[in-house]
């Protein structure tokens, strides 16, 4: 059995990433960042999955993946809206307002990019597979 233990994205500003993800994850009921300021990463425990951001290990600037999207699940449309609003208020940019998405068979969702350009999405009612 394969278990996904962690997901790491790049960031060039740990403080800004902490602020953005603390705000958006709070809208989803996830607690604040668990790493301390001296750690070289920021980390959240999302039901056993470690979600992390940090600088690129090779010393070059962190960049976002072209075509890559991290999707989250929300229990309802209000949570999708709250997540999107929290992200925009903390340095995110809109990539798709909260609404029923035709590409997702009408499931209610939203997209944004975090302050480093990583693309994020959230849906309620999305069936994958």
MMTF fields as JSON, N, C-alpha, C and O atoms, coordinates in Angstrom:
{
  "mmtfVersion": "1.0.0",
  "mmtfProducer": "UNKNOWN",
  "numBonds": 515,
  "numAtoms": 516,
  "numGroups": 129,
  "numChains": 1,
  "numModels": 1,
  "chainsPerModel": [1],
  "groupsPerChain": [129],
  "chainIdList": ["A"],
  "bondAtomList": [4, 2, 8, 6, 12, 10, 16, 14, 20, 18, 24, 22, 28, 26, 32, 30, 36, 34, 40, 38, 44, 42, 48, 46, 52, 50, 56, 54, 60, 58, 64, 62, 68, 66, 72, 70, 76, 74, 80, 78, 84, 82, 88, 86, 92, 90, 96, 94, 100, 98, 104, 102, 108, 106, 112, 110, 116, 114, 120, 118, 124, 122, 128, 126, 132, 130, 136, 134, 140, 138, 144, 142, 148, 146, 152, 150, 156, 154, 160, 158, 164, 162, 168, 166, 172, 170, 176, 174, 180, 178, 184, 182, 188, 186, 192, 190, 196, 194, 200, 198, 204, 202, 208, 206, 212, 210, 216, 214, 220, 218, 224, 222, 228, 226, 232, 230, 236, 234, 240, 238, 244, 242, 248, 246, 252, 250, 256, 254, 260, 258, 264, 262, 268, 266, 272, 270, 276, 274, 280, 278, 284, 282, 288, 286, 292, 290, 296, 294, 300, 298, 304, 302, 308, 306, 312, 310, 316, 314, 320, 318, 324, 322, 328, 326, 332, 330, 336, 334, 340, 338, 344, 342, 348, 346, 352, 350, 356, 354, 360, 358, 364, 362, 368, 366, 372, 370, 376, 374, 380, 378, 384, 382, 388, 386, 392, 390, 396, 394, 400, 398, 404, 402, 408, 406, 412, 410, 416, 414, 420, 418, 424, 422, 428, 426, 432, 430, 436, 434, 440, 438, 444, 442, 448, 446, 452, 450, 456, 454, 460, 458, 464, 462, 468, 466, 472, 470, 476, 474, 480, 478, 484, 482, 488, 486, 492, 490, 496, 494, 500, 498, 504, 502, 508, 506, 512, 510],
  "bondOrderList": [1, 1, 1, 1, 1, 1, 1, 1, 1, 1, 1, 1, 1, 1, 1, 1, 1, 1, 1, 1, 1, 1, 1, 1, 1, 1, 1, 1, 1, 1, 1, 1, 1, 1, 1, 1, 1, 1, 1, 1, 1, 1, 1, 1, 1, 1, 1, 1, 1, 1, 1, 1, 1, 1, 1, 1, 1, 1, 1, 1, 1, 1, 1, 1, 1, 1, 1, 1, 1, 1, 1, 1, 1, 1, 1, 1, 1, 1, 1, 1, 1, 1, 1, 1, 1, 1, 1, 1, 1, 1, 1, 1, 1, 1, 1, 1, 1, 1, 1, 1, 1, 1, 1, 1, 1, 1, 1, 1, 1, 1, 1, 1, 1, 1, 1, 1, 1, 1, 1, 1, 1, 1, 1, 1, 1, 1, 1, 1],
  "groupList": [{"groupName": "UNK", "atomNameList": ["N", "CA", "C", "O"], "elementList": ["N", "C", "C", "O"], "formalChargeList": [0, 0, 0, 0], "bondAtomList": [1, 0, 2, 1, 3, 2], "bondOrderList": [1, 1, 2], "singleLetterCode": "X", "chemCompType": "L-PEPTIDE LINKING"}],
  "groupTypeList": [0, 0, 0, 0, 0, 0, 0, 0, 0, 0, 0, 0, 0, 0, 0, 0, 0, 0, 0, 0, 0, 0, 0, 0, 0, 0, 0, 0, 0, 0, 0, 0, 0, 0, 0, 0, 0, 0, 0, 0, 0, 0, 0, 0, 0, 0, 0, 0, 0, 0, 0, 0, 0, 0, 0, 0, 0, 0, 0, 0, 0, 0, 0, 0, 0, 0, 0, 0, 0, 0, 0, 0, 0, 0, 0, 0, 0, 0, 0, 0, 0, 0, 0, 0, 0, 0, 0, 0, 0, 0, 0, 0, 0, 0, 0, 0, 0, 0, 0, 0, 0, 0, 0, 0, 0, 0, 0, 0, 0, 0, 0, 0, 0, 0, 0, 0, 0, 0, 0, 0, 0, 0, 0, 0, 0, 0, 0, 0, 0],
  "groupIdList": [1, 2, 3, 4, 5, 6, 7, 8, 9, 10, 11, 12, 13, 14, 15, 16, 17, 18, 19, 20, 21, 22, 23, 24, 25, 26, 27, 28, 29, 30, 31, 32, 33, 34, 35, 36, 37, 38, 39, 40, 41, 42, 43, 44, 45, 46, 47, 48, 49, 50, 51, 52, 53, 54, 55, 56, 57, 58, 59, 60, 61, 62, 63, 64, 65, 66, 67, 68, 69, 70, 71, 72, 73, 74, 75, 76, 77, 78, 79, 80, 81, 82, 83, 84, 85, 86, 87, 88, 89, 90, 91, 92, 93, 94, 95, 96, 97, 98, 99, 100, 101, 102, 103, 104, 105, 106, 107, 108, 109, 110, 111, 112, 113, 114, 115, 116, 117, 118, 119, 120, 121, 122, 123, 124, 125, 126, 127, 128, 129],
  "secStructList": [7, 7, 7, 7, 7, 3, 3, 3, 3, 3, 7, 1, 7, 2, 2, 2, 2, 2, 2, 2, 2, 2, 2, 2, 2, 2, 2, 6, 6, 7, 7, 7, 7, 7, 1, 7, 6, 6, 1, 1, 3, 3, 3, 3, 3, 3, 6, 6, 3, 3, 3, 3, 3, 3, 7, 7, 6, 6, 1, 1, 7, 7, 7, 7, 7, 6, 6, 7, 7, 3, 3, 3, 3, 7, 1, 1, 2, 2, 2, 2, 2, 2, 2, 2, 2, 2, 2, 2, 2, 6, 6, 7, 3, 3, 3, 3, 3, 3, 3, 3, 7, 4, 4, 4, 6, 6, 7, 3, 3, 3, 3, 3, 3, 7, 6, 6, 7, 7, 3, 3, 3, 3, 3, 3, 1, 7, 7, 7, 7],
  "xCoordList": [0.842, 0.0, 0.891, 1.818, 0.608, 1.356, 0.601, -0.612, 1.332, 0.744, 1.509, 2.734, 0.803, 1.422, 1.672, 0.727, 2.932, 3.314, 3.393, 3.082, 3.817, 3.972, 3.858, 4.003, 3.593, 3.553, 4.312, 3.998, 5.314, 6.123, 6.08, 6.265, 5.833, 5.883, 7.011, 7.465, 7.449, 8.514, 7.982, 6.87, 8.798, 8.507, 9.82, 10.866, 9.746, 10.893, 10.74, 11.61, 9.633, 9.371, 8.575, 7.351, 9.271, 8.618, 7.563, 6.501, 7.832, 6.864, 5.577, 4.477, 5.727, 4.548, 3.769, 2.538, 4.48, 3.817, 3.061, 1.925, 3.686, 3.028, 1.736, 0.697, 1.803, 0.624, -0.491, -1.649, -0.141, -1.126, -1.786, -3.013, -0.982, -1.551, -2.224, -3.194, -1.742, -2.479, -3.895, -4.857, -4.022, -5.337, -6.226, -7.392, -5.683, -6.525, -6.839, -7.951, -5.885, -6.159, -7.116, -7.907, -7.065, -8.027, -9.452, -10.363, -9.65, -10.984, -11.447, -12.644, -10.492, -10.811, -10.781, -10.96, -10.557, -10.533, -9.206, -9.152, -8.131, -6.798, -6.082, -6.158, -5.397, -4.675, -3.523, -3.179, -2.914, -1.826, -0.553, -0.426, 0.365, 1.671, 2.313, 2.256, 2.925, 3.531, 5.035, 5.643, 5.647, 7.103, 7.446, 6.654, 8.637, 9.116, 9.955, 10.412, 10.165, 10.886, 12.292, 12.773, 12.953, 14.303, 14.306, 15.364, 13.176, 13.105, 13.265, 12.85, 13.85, 14.014, 12.782, 12.826, 11.678, 10.414, 9.26, 9.431, 8.083, 6.841, 6.039, 6.098, 5.28, 4.649, 3.302, 3.134, 2.346, 1.029, 0.73, 1.143, 0.012, -0.452, -1.906, -2.776, -2.156, -3.501, -3.967, -3.801, -4.551, -5.049, -3.986, -4.249, -2.785, -1.692, -0.765, 0.37, -1.209, -0.361, 0.384, -0.234, 1.676, 2.466, 2.512, 3.035, 1.961, 1.962, 3.049, 2.97, 4.068, 5.234, 5.561, 5.248, 6.193, 6.764, 8.15, 8.398, 9.046, 10.4, 11.139, 10.637, 12.326, 13.133, 13.612, 13.654, 13.969, 14.511, 15.831, 16.651, 16.029, 17.22, 18.5, 19.592, 18.361, 19.558, 20.032, 21.015, 19.343, 19.748, 19.196, 19.327, 18.58, 17.95, 16.579, 16.032, 16.008, 14.668, 13.632, 13.683, 12.703, 11.598, 10.663, 10.384, 10.19, 9.232, 8.065, 8.179, 6.938, 5.747, 5.752, 6.433, 4.985, 4.884, 3.895, 2.784, 4.283, 3.382, 2.487, 2.976, 1.194, 0.258, -0.036, -0.914, 0.668, 0.435, -0.595, -0.566, -1.499, -2.505, -2.692, -2.828, -2.699, -3.007, -4.474, -4.868, -5.288, -6.712, -7.034, -6.515, -7.897, -8.403, -9.905, -10.559, -10.432, -11.864, -12.503, -11.958, -13.656, -14.41, -15.76, -16.291, -16.314, -17.601, -18.795, -19.847, -18.628, -19.777, -19.306, -18.129, -20.251, -19.933, -19.43, -18.557, -19.964, -19.521, -18.04, -17.327, -17.576, -16.169, -15.296, -14.204, -15.762, -15.025, -14.857, -13.764, -15.939, -15.876, -14.937, -14.158, -15.013, -14.167, -12.691, -11.851, -12.371, -10.987, -10.46, -9.352, -11.245, -10.84, -10.642, -9.648, -11.566, -11.465, -10.241, -9.542, -9.975, -8.813, -7.522, -6.597, -7.464, -6.272, -6.035, -4.91, -7.09, -6.955, -6.545, -5.799, -7.036, -6.698, -5.267, -4.753, -4.621, -3.271, -2.262, -1.346, -2.432, -1.425, -1.664, -0.836, -2.775, -3.087, -3.673, -4.128, -3.662, -4.282, -5.316, -5.109, -6.423, -7.54, -7.198, -6.672, -7.5, -7.374, -8.719, -8.809, -9.762, -11.106, -11.982, -11.785, -12.948, -13.82, -14.668, -14.883, -15.149, -16.026, -17.326, -18.072, -17.565, -18.754, -18.829, -17.888, -19.943, -20.054, -19.138, -19.21, -18.283, -17.278, -17.683, -17.817, -17.879, -18.25, -17.21, -17.566, -15.916, -14.866, -14.886, -14.211, -15.655, -15.761, -17.195, -17.67, -17.871, -19.254, -20.184, -21.089, -19.944, -20.818, -20.506, -21.225, -19.446, -19.079, -18.678, -18.145, -18.932, -18.649, -17.199, -16.76, -16.447, -15.033, -14.459, -15.145, -13.188, -12.458, -10.979, -10.516, -10.248, -8.809, -8.106, -8.674, -6.862, -6.006, -4.554, -4.242, -3.692, -2.255, -1.799, -2.223, -0.927, -0.371, 0.656, 0.919, 1.24, 2.173, 3.391, 4.036, 3.719, 4.844, 4.42, 5.265, 3.123, 2.635, 2.174, 1.779, 2.206, 1.698, 0.186, -0.505, -0.337, -1.763, -2.496, -2.12, -3.547, -4.367, -5.815, -6.261, -6.54, -7.965, -8.702, -8.1, -9.995, -10.834, -12.21, -12.714, -12.81, -14.137, -14.944, -14.404, -16.241, -17.158, -17.988, -18.428, -18.193, -18.999, -18.298, -18.952, -16.992, -16.261, -16.018, -15.505, -16.384, -16.101, -14.937, -15.033, -13.84, -12.661, -12.57, -12.658, -12.39, -12.218, -13.462, -13.439],
  "yCoordList": [-1.178, 0.0, 1.246, 1.352, 2.17, 3.413, 4.499, 4.647, 5.248, 6.348, 7.62, 7.655, 8.651, 9.949, 10.616, 10.894, 10.873, 11.423, 12.941, 13.576, 13.528, 14.976, 15.52, 14.807, 16.811, 17.567, 18.853, 19.578, 19.131, 20.331, 21.19, 20.7, 22.478, 23.478, 24.45, 24.544, 25.163, 26.129, 27.482, 27.876, 28.184, 29.566, 30.334, 29.771, 31.612, 32.498, 33.401, 34.229, 33.245, 34.088, 33.264, 33.177, 32.662, 31.801, 32.551, 31.997, 33.796, 34.55, 34.811, 34.667, 35.194, 35.452, 34.155, 34.158, 33.047, 31.751, 31.35, 30.883, 31.531, 31.195, 32.004, 31.453, 33.288, 34.153, 33.72, 33.608, 33.479, 33.088, 31.758, 31.658, 30.736, 29.415, 29.328, 28.585, 30.062, 30.108, 30.635, 30.104, 31.674, 32.274, 31.337, 31.134, 30.767, 29.915, 28.591, 28.079, 28.03, 26.777, 26.985, 26.093, 28.143, 28.424, 28.38, 27.918, 28.859, 28.807, 27.364, 27.109, 26.409, 24.99, 24.214, 22.996, 24.914, 24.253, 23.617, 22.794, 23.984, 23.452, 24.43, 25.644, 23.899, 24.726, 25.482, 25.248, 26.397, 27.227, 26.425, 25.264, 27.079, 26.512, 25.901, 26.468, 24.731, 24.02, 24.195, 23.724, 24.851, 25.022, 26.294, 27.233, 26.295, 27.462, 28.327, 27.841, 29.588, 30.501, 30.032, 30.413, 29.227, 28.788, 27.619, 27.286, 26.997, 25.916, 26.501, 27.636, 25.763, 26.262, 26.044, 26.282, 25.588, 25.35, 25.82, 26.093, 25.91, 26.059, 24.787, 24.21, 24.342, 23.029, 23.046, 23.663, 22.352, 22.131, 20.638, 19.95, 20.138, 18.756, 18.779, 19.3, 18.206, 18.17, 16.714, 15.963, 16.339, 14.975, 13.923, 12.938, 14.142, 13.196, 13.483, 13.007, 14.238, 14.639, 15.914, 16.88, 15.919, 17.113, 17.98, 17.563, 19.186, 20.16, 21.171, 21.857, 21.263, 22.073, 23.031, 22.77, 24.137, 25.055, 25.436, 25.577, 25.599, 26.001, 26.456, 26.33, 26.981, 27.413, 26.209, 25.087, 26.451, 25.384, 24.898, 25.703, 23.6, 23.009, 23.349, 23.318, 23.675, 23.957, 25.402, 25.786, 26.208, 27.588, 28.569, 29.78, 28.068, 28.946, 29.382, 28.757, 30.453, 30.874, 29.766, 29.047, 29.65, 28.709, 29.227, 30.424, 28.337, 28.686, 27.716, 26.637, 28.105, 27.256, 26.294, 26.517, 25.236, 24.232, 24.691, 25.108, 24.619, 24.932, 23.72, 22.646, 23.882, 22.766, 22.069, 21.207, 22.412, 21.782, 22.552, 23.782, 21.829, 22.433, 21.54, 20.324, 22.124, 21.415, 21.698, 22.856, 20.636, 20.794, 20.422, 19.445, 21.216, 20.948, 20.675, 21.059, 20.013, 19.727, 20.567, 20.7, 21.128, 21.918, 21.247, 20.572, 21.422, 20.793, 21.479, 20.866, 22.769, 23.493, 24.735, 25.094, 25.376, 26.563, 27.721, 28.469, 27.886, 28.978, 28.834, 29.833, 27.611, 27.38, 27.686, 28.236, 27.337, 27.686, 29.198, 29.696, 29.923, 31.391, 31.952, 32.866, 31.403, 31.885, 31.632, 32.495, 30.453, 30.113, 31.085, 31.605, 31.333, 32.22, 33.644, 34.29, 34.13, 35.485, 35.619, 36.631, 34.618, 34.659, 34.709, 35.447, 33.934, 33.932, 35.263, 35.763, 35.842, 37.14, 38.231, 39.144, 38.134, 39.13, 38.98, 39.874, 37.852, 37.593, 37.352, 36.544, 38.052, 38.043, 37.092, 37.016, 36.356, 35.467, 36.237, 37.37, 35.617, 36.213, 35.245, 34.032, 35.798, 34.992, 34.318, 34.952, 33.033, 32.255, 31.662, 30.887, 32.024, 31.527, 31.758, 31.127, 32.654, 33.022, 31.834, 30.898, 31.867, 30.811, 30.754, 31.729, 29.589, 29.386, 27.921, 27.158, 27.535, 26.204, 26.177, 27.055, 25.17, 25.105, 24.055, 22.875, 24.489, 23.535, 22.432, 21.291, 22.766, 21.769, 20.703, 19.681, 20.934, 19.98, 19.465, 19.173, 19.359, 18.858, 19.618, 19.037, 20.929, 21.783, 21.846, 22.519, 21.164, 21.255, 22.695, 23.397, 23.124, 24.489, 24.592, 23.863, 25.506, 25.604, 26.973, 27.869, 27.123, 28.372, 28.034, 26.984, 28.949, 28.795, 30.092, 31.176, 29.971, 31.129, 30.687, 29.497, 31.664, 31.41, 31.996, 33.08, 31.255, 31.766, 32.858, 33.1, 33.52, 34.613, 34.215, 35.083, 32.913, 32.454, 31.953, 31.517, 32.006, 31.577, 30.136, 29.684, 29.384, 28.015, 28.046, 28.796, 27.233, 27.244, 26.299, 25.14, 26.832, 26.099, 26.122, 27.068, 25.084, 25.042, 24.419, 23.746, 24.649, 24.059, 23.789, 24.571, 22.682, 22.291, 21.702, 21.113, 21.872, 21.052, 20.271, 20.819, 19.008, 18.167, 17.647, 17.12, 17.78, 17.296, 15.795, 15.314, 15.07, 13.632, 13.447, 13.812, 12.878, 12.638, 11.156, 10.325, 10.834, 9.43, 8.77, 7.588],
  "zCoordList": [0.0, 0.0, 0.0, 0.803, -0.891, -0.986, -0.225, -0.367, 0.577, 1.336, 1.001, 1.11, 0.6, 0.341, 1.688, 2.426, 2.013, 3.311, 3.323, 4.33, 2.188, 2.182, 0.771, -0.221, 0.728, -0.516, -0.235, 0.709, -1.061, -0.852, -2.104, -3.218, -1.904, -2.962, -2.642, -1.502, -3.657, -3.459, -3.028, -3.381, -2.257, -1.894, -1.803, -1.481, -2.088, -1.935, -0.717, -0.448, 0.027, 1.193, 2.206, 2.113, 3.172, 4.161, 4.967, 5.248, 5.344, 6.144, 5.371, 5.906, 4.109, 3.279, 3.037, 3.064, 2.8, 2.61, 3.88, 3.804, 5.04, 6.318, 6.479, 6.843, 6.211, 6.351, 5.396, 5.799, 4.134, 3.127, 3.487, 3.492, 3.79, 4.053, 5.422, 5.573, 6.42, 7.688, 7.447, 8.001, 6.625, 6.348, 5.529, 5.869, 4.453, 3.599, 4.285, 4.152, 5.013, 5.716, 6.883, 7.188, 7.543, 8.616, 8.075, 8.763, 6.843, 6.225, 6.022, 5.892, 5.994, 5.81, 7.124, 7.13, 8.235, 9.538, 9.908, 10.821, 9.212, 9.501, 10.433, 10.246, 11.424, 12.381, 11.759, 10.601, 12.522, 12.01, 11.744, 12.132, 11.08, 10.743, 11.986, 13.077, 11.795, 12.915, 13.011, 13.973, 12.055, 12.114, 12.873, 12.949, 13.426, 14.151, 13.213, 12.178, 13.549, 12.643, 12.242, 11.175, 13.057, 12.68, 11.692, 11.158, 11.438, 10.451, 9.046, 8.815, 8.105, 6.738, 5.861, 4.654, 6.472, 5.761, 6.63, 7.818, 6.021, 6.777, 6.537, 5.451, 7.561, 7.517, 8.217, 9.269, 7.609, 8.204, 8.151, 7.218, 9.155, 9.151, 8.707, 9.405, 7.539, 6.975, 7.012, 6.05, 8.148, 8.356, 8.055, 7.365, 8.581, 8.413, 7.248, 7.24, 6.274, 5.151, 5.551, 5.999, 5.394, 5.695, 4.443, 3.409, 4.54, 3.455, 3.793, 4.812, 2.932, 3.236, 2.095, 0.933, 2.451, 1.476, 1.952, 3.149, 0.995, 1.333, 0.098, -1.019, 0.295, -0.839, -1.649, -1.144, -2.896, -3.741, -3.143, -2.701, -3.132, -2.518, -3.284, -2.718, -4.579, -5.382, -5.256, -5.889, -4.445, -4.244, -5.256, -5.077, -6.317, -7.303, -6.803, -5.895, -7.384, -6.962, -7.195, -8.193, -6.26, -6.414, -7.506, -7.574, -8.345, -9.388, -9.316, -8.735, -9.911, -9.89, -11.077, -12.078, -10.941, -12.002, -13.059, -12.729, -14.316, -15.411, -15.644, -15.997, -15.45, -15.597, -14.287, -14.238, -13.228, -11.93, -11.116, -11.067, -10.483, -9.61, -8.389, -8.526, -7.212, -5.982, -5.671, -5.535, -5.559, -5.274, -3.836, -3.296, -3.231, -1.894, -1.988, -2.957, -0.974, -0.918, 0.178, 1.275, -0.131, 0.832, 1.09, 0.208, 2.277, 2.568, 1.912, 1.732, 1.551, 0.998, 0.235, 0.266, -0.446, -1.248, -0.399, -0.839, 0.811, 1.684, 2.026, 2.122, 2.21, 2.522, 1.313, 1.46, 0.127, -1.095, -1.171, -1.441, -0.932, -0.986, 0.086, -0.185, 1.301, 2.402, 2.111, 2.367, 1.577, 1.217, 0.17, 0.305, -0.87, -1.954, -1.437, -1.769, -0.639, -0.091, 0.816, 0.758, 1.646, 2.541, 1.728, 2.068, 0.667, -0.173, -0.856, -0.876, -1.418, -2.097, -1.113, -1.467, 0.13, 1.146, 1.659, 2.331, 1.346, 1.855, 0.737, 0.886, -0.379, -1.433, -2.58, -3.487, -2.575, -3.69, -4.86, -4.702, -6.043, -7.218, -7.777, -7.791, -8.235, -8.717, -10.043, -10.957, -10.132, -11.369, -11.759, -12.712, -11.024, -11.294, -10.085, -9.047, -10.203, -9.085, -8.632, -9.401, -7.387, -6.899, -7.717, -7.803, -8.309, -9.136, -9.549, -9.329, -10.144, -10.741, -11.96, -12.82, -12.026, -13.099, -14.141, -13.815, -15.402, -16.455, -16.651, -16.947, -16.486, -16.667, -15.57, -15.691, -14.502, -13.39, -13.271, -12.174, -14.397, -14.449, -13.502, -12.902, -13.379, -12.587, -11.111, -10.372, -10.639, -9.224, -8.909, -9.768, -7.691, -7.266, -6.828, -5.939, -7.457, -7.136, -7.405, -7.898, -7.074, -7.289, -7.442, -6.996, -8.082, -8.276, -7.91, -8.041, -7.448, -7.228, -7.27, -7.246, -7.331, -7.197, -5.864, -5.464, -5.189, -3.943, -4.268, -5.446, -3.275, -3.557, -4.395, -4.984, -4.458, -5.274, -6.64, -7.422, -6.949, -8.256, -8.328, -9.402, -7.213, -7.218, -7.395, -6.704, -8.322, -8.607, -7.654, -7.479, -7.051, -6.089, -6.534, -7.183, -6.186, -6.485, -5.305, -4.468, -5.249, -4.215, -4.805, -5.611, -4.399, -4.883, -3.751, -2.814, -3.856, -3.075, -4.091, -5.102, -3.815, -4.711, -5.948, -6.848, -6.016, -7.192, -7.082, -6.072, -8.112, -8.185, -9.154, -10.326, -8.661, -9.493, -9.778, -8.874, -11.061, -11.433, -11.929, -12.272]
}
